[in-house]
Short mmCIF file of C-alpha atoms in Angstrom, two decimals:
data_model
loop_
_atom_site.label_atom_id
_atom_site.label_comp_id
_atom_site.label_asym_id
_atom_site.label_seq_id
_atom_site.Cartn_x
_atom_site.Cartn_y
_atom_site.Cartn_z
CA MET A 6 0.01 -0.02 0.02
CA GLU A 7 1.41 3.36 -0.83
CA THR A 8 0.28 6.67 0.78
CA GLY A 9 1.01 10.32 0.30
CA GLU A 10 0.58 10.65 4.15
CA GLN A 11 0.74 8.21 6.97
CA VAL A 12 -2.81 7.69 7.54
CA GLY A 13 -4.45 4.98 10.07
CA VAL A 14 -7.98 4.18 8.72
CA GLU A 15 -10.49 1.75 10.27
CA ALA A 16 -13.39 1.01 8.06
CA VAL A 17 -16.81 2.18 9.33
CA PRO A 18 -19.27 -0.54 9.47
CA TYR A 19 -22.71 0.07 7.78
CA CYS A 20 -25.89 -1.42 8.21
CA CYS A 21 -29.37 -1.82 6.61
CA SER A 22 -32.10 0.02 8.46
CA ASP A 23 -35.83 0.30 8.18
CA PHE A 24 -38.01 3.42 8.17
CA ASP A 25 -39.29 3.08 11.78
CA GLY A 26 -35.54 3.13 13.37
CA GLY A 27 -35.27 -0.69 13.67
CA GLU A 28 -32.11 -1.80 12.19
CA THR A 29 -30.25 -4.92 11.14
CA PRO A 30 -26.59 -5.00 12.35
CA ALA A 31 -23.84 -5.69 9.87
CA ARG A 32 -20.54 -7.32 10.87
CA GLY A 33 -21.77 -8.12 14.30
CA LEU A 34 -21.41 -4.58 15.76
CA ALA A 35 -23.70 -2.32 17.84
CA ILE A 36 -25.76 0.27 15.97
CA ARG A 37 -26.72 3.81 16.92
CA THR A 38 -29.72 5.35 15.33
CA ARG A 39 -29.24 8.86 14.12
CA LYS A 40 -31.78 11.06 12.27
CA THR A 41 -30.40 12.37 9.08
CA ARG A 42 -31.59 13.76 5.83
CA SER A 43 -32.70 11.21 3.16
CA LEU A 44 -31.46 11.31 -0.37
CA SER A 45 -34.92 11.12 -1.61
CA THR A 46 -35.92 14.36 0.05
CA SER A 47 -33.26 16.61 -1.72
CA SER A 48 -34.55 19.04 -4.42
CA ALA A 49 -31.42 18.00 -6.40
CA THR A 50 -32.78 14.35 -6.78
CA ALA A 51 -36.45 13.57 -6.62
CA CYS A 52 -39.49 13.98 -4.38
CA ASP A 53 -39.83 11.71 -1.12
CA TYR A 54 -40.93 8.48 -2.04
CA ARG A 55 -41.46 5.53 0.42
CA ARG A 56 -43.44 2.43 -0.34
CA ASN A 57 -46.27 1.55 2.05
CA GLN A 58 -46.31 -2.06 0.80
CA SER A 59 -43.71 -4.80 0.91
CA LEU A 60 -41.85 -5.97 -2.02
CA HIS A 61 -42.03 -9.37 -0.47
CA GLY A 62 -45.24 -11.42 -1.54
CA PRO A 63 -47.59 -12.27 1.29
CA SER A 64 -46.59 -15.06 3.74
CA PRO A 65 -48.33 -18.10 2.69
CA VAL A 66 -51.10 -19.75 4.80
CA THR A 67 -49.61 -23.20 5.87
CA THR A 68 -52.76 -24.91 6.63
CA PHE A 69 -54.38 -26.70 3.66
CA GLY A 70 -58.10 -27.85 4.04
CA PRO A 71 -59.51 -29.01 7.37
CA LYS A 72 -56.60 -31.50 8.23
CA ALA A 73 -53.36 -30.89 6.28
CA CYS A 74 -50.61 -28.55 7.30
CA MET A 75 -46.88 -27.79 6.53
CA LEU A 76 -44.53 -29.70 8.54
CA GLN A 77 -42.58 -27.26 10.78
CA ASN A 78 -38.72 -27.13 10.68
CA PRO A 79 -37.23 -24.93 13.43
CA HIS A 80 -33.74 -25.09 11.77
CA ALA A 81 -34.84 -23.73 8.55
CA VAL A 82 -36.34 -20.29 9.96
CA MET A 83 -35.02 -17.37 7.92
CA HIS A 84 -35.96 -13.68 8.11
CA ILE A 85 -35.03 -11.49 5.18
CA GLN A 86 -35.83 -7.66 5.46
CA ASP A 87 -38.31 -6.24 3.10
CA PRO A 88 -36.34 -4.75 0.10
CA ALA A 89 -38.60 -1.61 0.16
CA SER A 90 -37.40 -0.64 3.68
CA GLN A 91 -33.64 -1.35 3.25
CA ARG A 92 -31.84 1.87 3.87
CA LEU A 93 -28.25 2.64 4.55
CA THR A 94 -27.07 4.20 7.83
CA TRP A 95 -23.60 4.63 9.47
CA ASN A 96 -22.49 3.47 12.94
CA LYS A 97 -19.91 6.07 12.75
CA PRO A 98 -19.42 8.85 10.42
CA PRO A 99 -17.36 7.53 7.31
CA LYS A 100 -13.89 8.94 6.97
CA SER A 101 -12.52 7.11 3.80
CA VAL A 102 -13.84 6.72 0.25
CA LEU A 103 -12.59 4.80 -2.75
CA VAL A 104 -12.75 6.79 -6.09
CA ILE A 105 -12.83 4.49 -9.20
CA LYS A 106 -12.37 6.11 -12.61
CA LYS A 107 -12.25 4.65 -15.91
CA ILE A 108 -8.82 4.46 -16.97
CA GLN A 109 -7.68 6.37 -20.04
CA ASP A 110 -10.77 8.43 -20.49
CA ALA A 111 -10.05 12.07 -21.09
CA SER A 112 -13.83 13.20 -20.52
CA LEU A 113 -13.52 12.08 -16.98
CA LEU A 114 -10.41 14.07 -15.85
CA GLN A 115 -12.24 17.20 -14.82
CA PRO A 116 -15.08 15.25 -12.81
CA PHE A 117 -12.46 13.16 -11.27
CA LYS A 118 -10.42 16.15 -10.07
CA GLU A 119 -13.47 18.21 -9.16
CA LEU A 120 -14.72 15.20 -7.08
CA CYS A 121 -11.21 14.58 -5.35
CA VAL A 122 -10.90 18.26 -4.47
CA PHE A 123 -14.48 18.31 -2.92
CA LEU A 124 -13.85 15.10 -0.73
CA THR A 125 -10.57 16.29 0.47
CA GLU A 126 -11.81 19.63 1.59
CA LYS A 127 -14.47 17.53 3.54
CA ASN A 128 -11.44 15.74 5.19
CA MET A 129 -12.22 12.54 3.48
CA ILE A 130 -9.20 10.00 3.03
CA VAL A 131 -9.54 9.25 -0.68
CA TYR A 132 -8.13 5.89 -2.05
CA VAL A 133 -7.20 5.87 -5.70
CA GLU A 134 -5.64 3.02 -7.77
CA SER A 135 -2.09 3.54 -8.69
CA LYS A 136 -2.48 3.25 -12.38
CA VAL A 137 -5.04 6.05 -12.31
CA LEU A 138 -2.55 8.50 -11.11
CA ALA A 139 0.03 7.17 -13.84
CA ASP A 140 -2.03 9.15 -16.22
CA THR A 141 0.12 12.03 -17.32
CA ALA A 142 -2.87 14.39 -17.36
CA ILE A 143 -3.37 13.80 -13.81
CA ALA A 144 0.35 13.47 -12.69
CA GLY A 145 1.52 16.37 -14.72
CA ASP A 146 -1.17 18.73 -13.34
CA GLU A 147 0.83 20.96 -11.02
CA SER A 148 -2.40 22.57 -9.59
CA PHE A 149 -3.65 19.14 -8.54
CA GLY A 150 -0.38 17.96 -6.99
CA ALA A 151 -1.43 19.15 -3.37
CA VAL A 152 -4.51 16.91 -3.81
CA ILE A 153 -2.43 13.85 -5.19
CA GLN A 154 -0.15 14.13 -2.11
CA LYS A 155 -3.08 13.33 0.02
CA PHE A 156 -4.26 10.20 -1.64
CA CYS A 157 -3.86 6.60 -0.53
CA THR A 158 -2.97 4.40 -3.43
CA PHE A 159 -3.34 0.89 -4.06
CA ARG A 160 -2.68 -1.81 -6.60
CA GLU A 161 -5.16 -4.45 -7.84
CA ASP A 162 -4.39 -8.07 -6.59
CA LEU A 163 -1.49 -6.78 -4.55
CA ASP A 164 -3.11 -4.60 -1.85
CA ASP A 165 -5.80 -5.52 0.42
CA ILE A 166 -8.09 -2.49 0.99
CA SER A 167 -11.35 -4.45 2.25
CA ASN A 168 -11.06 -3.10 5.73
CA ARG A 169 -9.99 0.39 4.89
CA VAL A 170 -12.82 1.74 2.73
CA ASP A 171 -16.10 3.03 4.05
CA PHE A 172 -17.80 3.55 0.65
CA ILE A 173 -17.14 3.67 -3.09
CA ILE A 174 -17.65 6.38 -5.74
CA CYS A 175 -17.63 5.12 -9.42
CA LEU A 176 -17.06 7.61 -12.35
CA GLY A 177 -17.73 5.90 -15.61
CA GLY A 178 -20.21 3.41 -17.06
CA ASP A 179 -21.35 -0.04 -15.69
CA GLY A 180 -17.93 -1.49 -16.01
CA THR A 181 -16.75 0.60 -13.21
CA LEU A 182 -19.36 -0.85 -10.81
CA LEU A 183 -18.21 -4.47 -11.92
CA TYR A 184 -14.79 -3.52 -11.39
CA ALA A 185 -15.39 -2.25 -7.93
CA SER A 186 -17.31 -5.51 -7.25
CA SER A 187 -14.13 -7.49 -8.21
CA LEU A 188 -11.98 -5.68 -5.78
CA PHE A 189 -13.96 -6.94 -2.76
CA GLN A 190 -14.37 -10.77 -2.46
CA GLU A 191 -16.18 -10.66 0.66
CA SER A 192 -18.06 -7.66 2.22
CA VAL A 193 -18.39 -4.70 0.00
CA PRO A 194 -18.77 -1.10 0.93
CA PRO A 195 -21.68 0.89 -0.36
CA VAL A 196 -21.34 1.95 -3.87
CA MET A 197 -22.51 5.34 -5.42
CA ALA A 198 -22.26 5.20 -9.17
CA PHE A 199 -22.33 8.31 -11.33
CA HIS A 200 -23.41 7.99 -15.02
CA LEU A 201 -20.26 9.20 -17.04
CA GLY A 202 -20.04 6.26 -19.35
CA SER A 203 -21.80 4.91 -22.49
CA LEU A 204 -24.61 2.94 -21.14
CA GLY A 205 -25.05 3.34 -17.48
CA PHE A 206 -27.72 0.92 -16.59
CA LEU A 207 -26.20 0.42 -13.12
CA THR A 208 -25.14 4.02 -12.66
CA PRO A 209 -28.27 6.07 -11.47
CA PHE A 210 -26.78 9.38 -10.48
CA ASN A 211 -25.90 12.46 -12.65
CA PHE A 212 -22.67 14.24 -11.79
CA ASP A 213 -24.19 17.70 -12.11
CA THR A 214 -25.17 17.77 -8.49
CA TYR A 215 -22.57 15.73 -7.05
CA GLN A 216 -21.75 17.98 -4.05
CA SER A 217 -25.24 17.68 -2.59
CA GLN A 218 -25.56 13.97 -3.29
CA VAL A 219 -22.34 12.97 -1.83
CA THR A 220 -23.00 15.03 1.19
CA GLN A 221 -26.22 13.24 1.84
CA ILE A 222 -24.49 9.96 1.34
CA ILE A 223 -22.03 10.94 4.09
CA GLU A 224 -24.91 11.84 6.38
CA GLY A 225 -26.48 8.40 5.71
CA ASN A 226 -30.10 7.35 5.65
CA THR A 227 -30.18 6.51 1.81
CA ALA A 228 -32.26 3.87 0.06
CA ILE A 229 -30.00 0.88 -1.18
CA ILE A 230 -30.53 -2.21 -3.27
CA LEU A 231 -28.57 -5.37 -2.35
CA ARG A 232 -27.41 -6.72 -5.72
CA SER A 233 -26.69 -10.43 -5.15
CA ARG A 234 -23.49 -11.86 -6.53
CA LEU A 235 -22.61 -15.50 -7.63
CA ARG A 236 -19.86 -17.30 -5.61
CA VAL A 237 -17.87 -19.28 -8.04
CA ARG A 238 -15.35 -22.00 -7.52
CA VAL A 239 -13.26 -23.36 -10.34
CA VAL A 240 -11.41 -26.51 -9.72
CA LYS A 241 -8.71 -27.83 -12.27
CA GLU A 242 -7.00 -30.96 -12.58
CA SER A 243 -3.08 -30.60 -12.65
CA ARG A 244 -1.87 -31.60 -15.98
CA GLU A 245 1.70 -32.80 -16.95
CA LYS A 246 3.44 -30.99 -19.84
CA LYS A 247 6.82 -32.19 -20.76
CA GLY A 248 7.49 -34.02 -17.42
CA ILE A 249 6.16 -30.80 -15.29
CA ILE A 250 3.24 -30.69 -13.23
CA MET A 251 1.45 -27.47 -14.05
CA THR A 252 -0.23 -25.99 -10.80
CA ASN A 253 -0.83 -22.34 -10.60
CA GLY A 254 -2.33 -20.92 -7.45
CA ASP A 255 -3.68 -22.80 -4.47
CA SER A 256 -3.58 -26.62 -4.93
CA GLU A 257 -5.53 -29.31 -3.26
CA GLY A 258 -3.57 -32.50 -3.79
CA SER A 259 -3.44 -32.95 -7.58
CA ARG A 260 -5.90 -30.03 -8.09
CA LYS A 261 -5.92 -26.38 -7.89
CA SER A 262 -8.84 -24.27 -6.73
CA MET A 263 -9.77 -20.57 -7.43
CA GLN A 264 -12.85 -18.62 -6.26
CA TYR A 265 -14.54 -15.52 -7.57
CA GLN A 266 -17.20 -13.11 -6.57
CA VAL A 267 -19.22 -12.30 -9.78
CA LEU A 268 -21.99 -9.51 -10.07
CA ASN A 269 -23.25 -10.12 -13.54
CA GLU A 270 -22.59 -13.44 -15.12
CA VAL A 271 -20.51 -16.49 -15.54
CA VAL A 272 -20.10 -17.19 -19.30
CA VAL A 273 -18.98 -20.78 -20.49
CA ASP A 274 -18.44 -20.88 -24.29
CA ARG A 275 -16.58 -22.78 -27.14
CA GLY A 276 -13.88 -20.24 -27.44
CA PRO A 277 -11.89 -20.31 -30.73
CA SER A 278 -13.07 -23.89 -31.72
CA SER A 279 -15.55 -24.37 -34.60
CA TYR A 280 -17.18 -27.16 -32.82
CA LEU A 281 -20.30 -27.00 -30.61
CA SER A 282 -19.75 -26.42 -26.94
CA ASN A 283 -20.74 -29.69 -25.04
CA VAL A 284 -21.01 -29.31 -21.26
CA ASP A 285 -23.20 -30.96 -18.72
CA LEU A 286 -25.07 -28.88 -16.23
CA PHE A 287 -25.84 -30.23 -12.71
CA LEU A 288 -28.11 -28.73 -10.10
CA ASP A 289 -27.63 -29.91 -6.50
CA GLY A 290 -25.81 -32.81 -7.76
CA HIS A 291 -28.14 -34.11 -10.36
CA LEU A 292 -27.56 -33.93 -14.13
CA ILE A 293 -30.33 -31.69 -15.49
CA THR A 294 -29.13 -31.21 -19.04
CA THR A 295 -26.33 -31.10 -21.58
CA VAL A 296 -25.68 -27.84 -23.26
CA GLN A 297 -24.82 -28.16 -26.90
CA GLY A 298 -24.35 -24.71 -28.61
CA ASP A 299 -22.06 -21.88 -28.33
CA GLY A 300 -22.35 -21.81 -24.58
CA VAL A 301 -24.26 -21.21 -21.56
CA ILE A 302 -24.81 -18.03 -19.30
CA VAL A 303 -25.42 -18.28 -15.57
CA SER A 304 -26.27 -14.75 -14.35
CA THR A 305 -27.69 -12.99 -11.42
CA PRO A 306 -30.82 -10.74 -11.54
CA THR A 307 -28.51 -7.81 -12.15
CA GLY A 308 -26.82 -9.50 -14.85
CA SER A 309 -30.21 -10.38 -16.49
CA THR A 310 -30.09 -7.06 -18.37
CA ALA A 311 -26.66 -7.56 -19.66
CA TYR A 312 -25.33 -10.51 -21.99
CA ALA A 313 -28.40 -12.68 -20.88
CA VAL A 314 -31.06 -10.37 -22.23
CA ALA A 315 -29.02 -10.22 -25.54
CA ALA A 316 -29.21 -14.14 -25.65
CA GLY A 317 -33.06 -14.14 -25.14
CA ALA A 318 -33.61 -14.16 -21.40
CA SER A 319 -36.09 -12.35 -19.47
CA MET A 320 -35.20 -9.21 -17.28
CA ILE A 321 -35.48 -9.76 -13.70
CA HIS A 322 -35.53 -7.16 -10.90
CA PRO A 323 -32.29 -7.29 -8.71
CA ASN A 324 -34.51 -7.99 -5.57
CA VAL A 325 -35.92 -11.20 -7.07
CA PRO A 326 -33.65 -14.08 -5.29
CA ALA A 327 -32.82 -16.20 -8.24
CA ILE A 328 -30.18 -17.64 -10.62
CA MET A 329 -30.78 -17.54 -14.54
CA ILE A 330 -29.48 -20.08 -16.76
CA THR A 331 -29.39 -18.86 -20.51
CA PRO A 332 -28.09 -21.03 -23.34
CA ILE A 333 -26.18 -19.21 -26.17
CA CYS A 334 -27.47 -20.31 -29.63
CA PRO A 335 -28.49 -23.72 -28.40
CA HIS A 336 -28.67 -26.52 -31.10
CA SER A 337 -32.15 -27.30 -29.89
CA LEU A 338 -35.12 -25.15 -30.44
CA SER A 339 -36.82 -26.25 -27.07
CA PHE A 340 -33.94 -25.19 -24.96
CA ARG A 341 -35.39 -21.88 -23.39
CA PRO A 342 -33.80 -19.87 -20.64
CA ILE A 343 -34.77 -20.81 -17.03
CA VAL A 344 -34.90 -19.25 -13.58
CA VAL A 345 -33.80 -21.44 -10.52
CA PRO A 346 -34.09 -20.73 -6.91
CA ALA A 347 -31.09 -18.45 -5.51
CA GLY A 348 -30.10 -21.28 -3.03
CA VAL A 349 -29.39 -24.09 -5.52
CA GLU A 350 -25.91 -25.10 -6.45
CA LEU A 351 -24.84 -25.52 -10.01
CA LYS A 352 -22.02 -27.28 -11.54
CA ILE A 353 -20.72 -27.08 -15.03
CA MET A 354 -18.25 -29.74 -16.52
CA LEU A 355 -17.11 -30.86 -20.05
CA SER A 356 -19.16 -33.63 -21.18
CA ARG A 357 -17.31 -36.96 -21.51
CA ASP A 358 -17.77 -36.96 -25.34
CA ALA A 359 -17.01 -33.22 -25.95
CA ARG A 360 -14.96 -32.68 -29.02
CA ASN A 361 -13.16 -29.63 -27.68
CA THR A 362 -12.46 -27.69 -24.33
CA ALA A 363 -14.53 -24.68 -23.09
CA TRP A 364 -13.69 -21.38 -22.07
CA VAL A 365 -15.05 -19.42 -19.05
CA SER A 366 -15.13 -15.66 -18.04
CA PHE A 367 -16.47 -13.85 -15.04
CA ASP A 368 -18.10 -10.43 -15.45
CA GLY A 369 -15.90 -10.44 -18.74
CA ARG A 370 -12.62 -10.94 -16.92
CA LYS A 371 -10.24 -13.69 -15.71
CA ARG A 372 -11.03 -15.80 -18.97
CA GLN A 373 -9.52 -19.25 -18.76
CA GLU A 374 -9.78 -22.68 -20.51
CA ILE A 375 -11.74 -25.40 -19.12
CA CYS A 376 -10.52 -28.99 -19.91
CA HIS A 377 -12.02 -32.57 -19.09
CA GLY A 378 -12.08 -33.10 -15.34
CA ASP A 379 -12.24 -29.50 -14.39
CA SER A 380 -15.51 -28.09 -12.82
CA ILE A 381 -17.14 -24.74 -12.23
CA THR A 382 -19.40 -24.63 -9.20
CA ILE A 383 -21.81 -21.82 -8.93
CA THR A 384 -24.16 -20.71 -6.03
CA THR A 385 -25.40 -17.37 -4.62
CA SER A 386 -23.10 -15.37 -2.62
CA CYS A 387 -23.64 -14.13 0.83
CA PHE A 388 -21.81 -11.05 0.01
CA PRO A 389 -24.03 -8.64 -2.07
CA VAL A 390 -23.12 -5.31 -3.58
CA PRO A 391 -25.10 -2.47 -1.67
CA SER A 392 -25.78 -0.10 -4.45
CA ILE A 393 -26.93 3.27 -3.34
CA CYS A 394 -30.31 4.31 -4.96
CA PHE A 395 -31.03 7.58 -6.62
CA ARG A 396 -34.67 7.33 -5.57
CA ASP A 397 -35.61 3.65 -4.62
CA PRO A 398 -34.98 0.18 -6.06
CA VAL A 399 -38.30 -0.11 -8.06
CA ASN A 400 -38.28 3.50 -9.75
CA ASP A 401 -34.41 3.23 -10.42
CA TRP A 402 -34.88 0.05 -12.22
CA PHE A 403 -37.72 1.15 -14.70
CA GLU A 404 -36.01 4.31 -15.24
CA SER A 405 -32.77 2.52 -16.46
CA LEU A 406 -35.16 0.11 -18.65
CA SER A 407 -36.65 3.12 -20.24
CA GLN A 408 -33.47 5.36 -20.53
CA CYS A 409 -30.89 2.85 -21.32
CA LEU A 410 -32.49 0.01 -23.03
CA HIS A 411 -35.55 2.04 -24.34
CA TRP A 412 -37.75 -0.78 -23.07
CA ASN A 413 -41.12 -0.87 -25.04
CA VAL A 414 -40.56 2.43 -27.06
CA ARG A 415 -42.44 2.69 -30.08
CA LYS A 416 -44.38 5.14 -32.18
CA LYS A 417 -47.77 5.61 -30.53
CA GLN A 418 -50.97 4.47 -32.51
CA ASN A 419 -52.91 7.30 -33.92
CA TYR A 420 -56.45 8.03 -32.29
CA LEU A 421 -59.46 6.93 -34.52
CA SER A 422 -62.07 9.53 -35.20
CA SER A 423 -65.68 8.73 -35.30
CA GLU A 424 -65.71 9.03 -39.09
CA GLU A 425 -62.88 6.56 -39.34
CA GLU A 426 -64.48 4.03 -36.84
CA GLU A 427 -67.43 3.46 -39.26
CA PHE A 428 -65.14 1.98 -41.99
#
């Protein structure tokens, strides 16, 4: 870790609170309730909006007819807070922020500098990736040099900042949020994403009023949406090549294992081969089908509006607990995309009679080859990405569908006059 100053920072725990002051603690720490302004009450954002109805469905009746009822299982009791009431608050005032900027994008230089100056003036400790400061347009700006000296820098895959950052600000498109997710393999700090990229489906904030918006995030009590991630474990068989056993990373006997946290999707495809991809798909240990085609996409609800929707899948709201399985150009007209419960465990392996290997990528990164004997295990992670909302989870999502994907946009049908109706 490199710093311009010697700074001791302890990450501030955050929690998810409901509207009546009740709170669900995070990281096992006590919580203090404090009255603060809501982001949704600012004139810079939108009018105050709070649902008076749960986003959960009603609890089902567990008696069926005069004599039947559901067998009670005291070990399977689980409570999930209603997504409509999930709001961010701070146990202690936040002191550190990670600013993620899209690399080599000249249009982001001025917003980045303005934001960093604003944060340092508020006595925030600003973390920035080392390669961001390698940009000559930043490093060579003498007027910005005093601010750079106050930065704490880090390097991806080398420095651990998981317990140093209180919240994250992303400047760019959806890729910056995906990158922020990849930096934290366990608990993720709250993420505030500004729309300064090409698409911006996951970035609800405009930069024009960043000062008031960031200030309200620091004060707390803002709506958040918990975007589920996939926990992926890739196990590879060790292979001999010219008498040398190839084992990179952690090994388990003759195998090596790698784990990833994925926000959008896991994509298994045929790679450069001209043959069909031929992989077996298991659900909770049972073979459910063999995928023959260009590949298969396993996605979160957040990822349903990414590669999956282009492959013909439905779009699912991020608050729906589910995993999507979408084939890519399947060699079967009946192979339609399916949605399975979030708690299942999926496993993907090359079929025994596959003619070629497969390739896998995680949110478009860490692409690697999958051979016979290798396996990819996928389930829902217990570490979601807490994404800060502009208004609330429902309105933000439909606004993104409309503005970014132009969902159901068409020229309206003309009104018929009474004379035309007679024909």
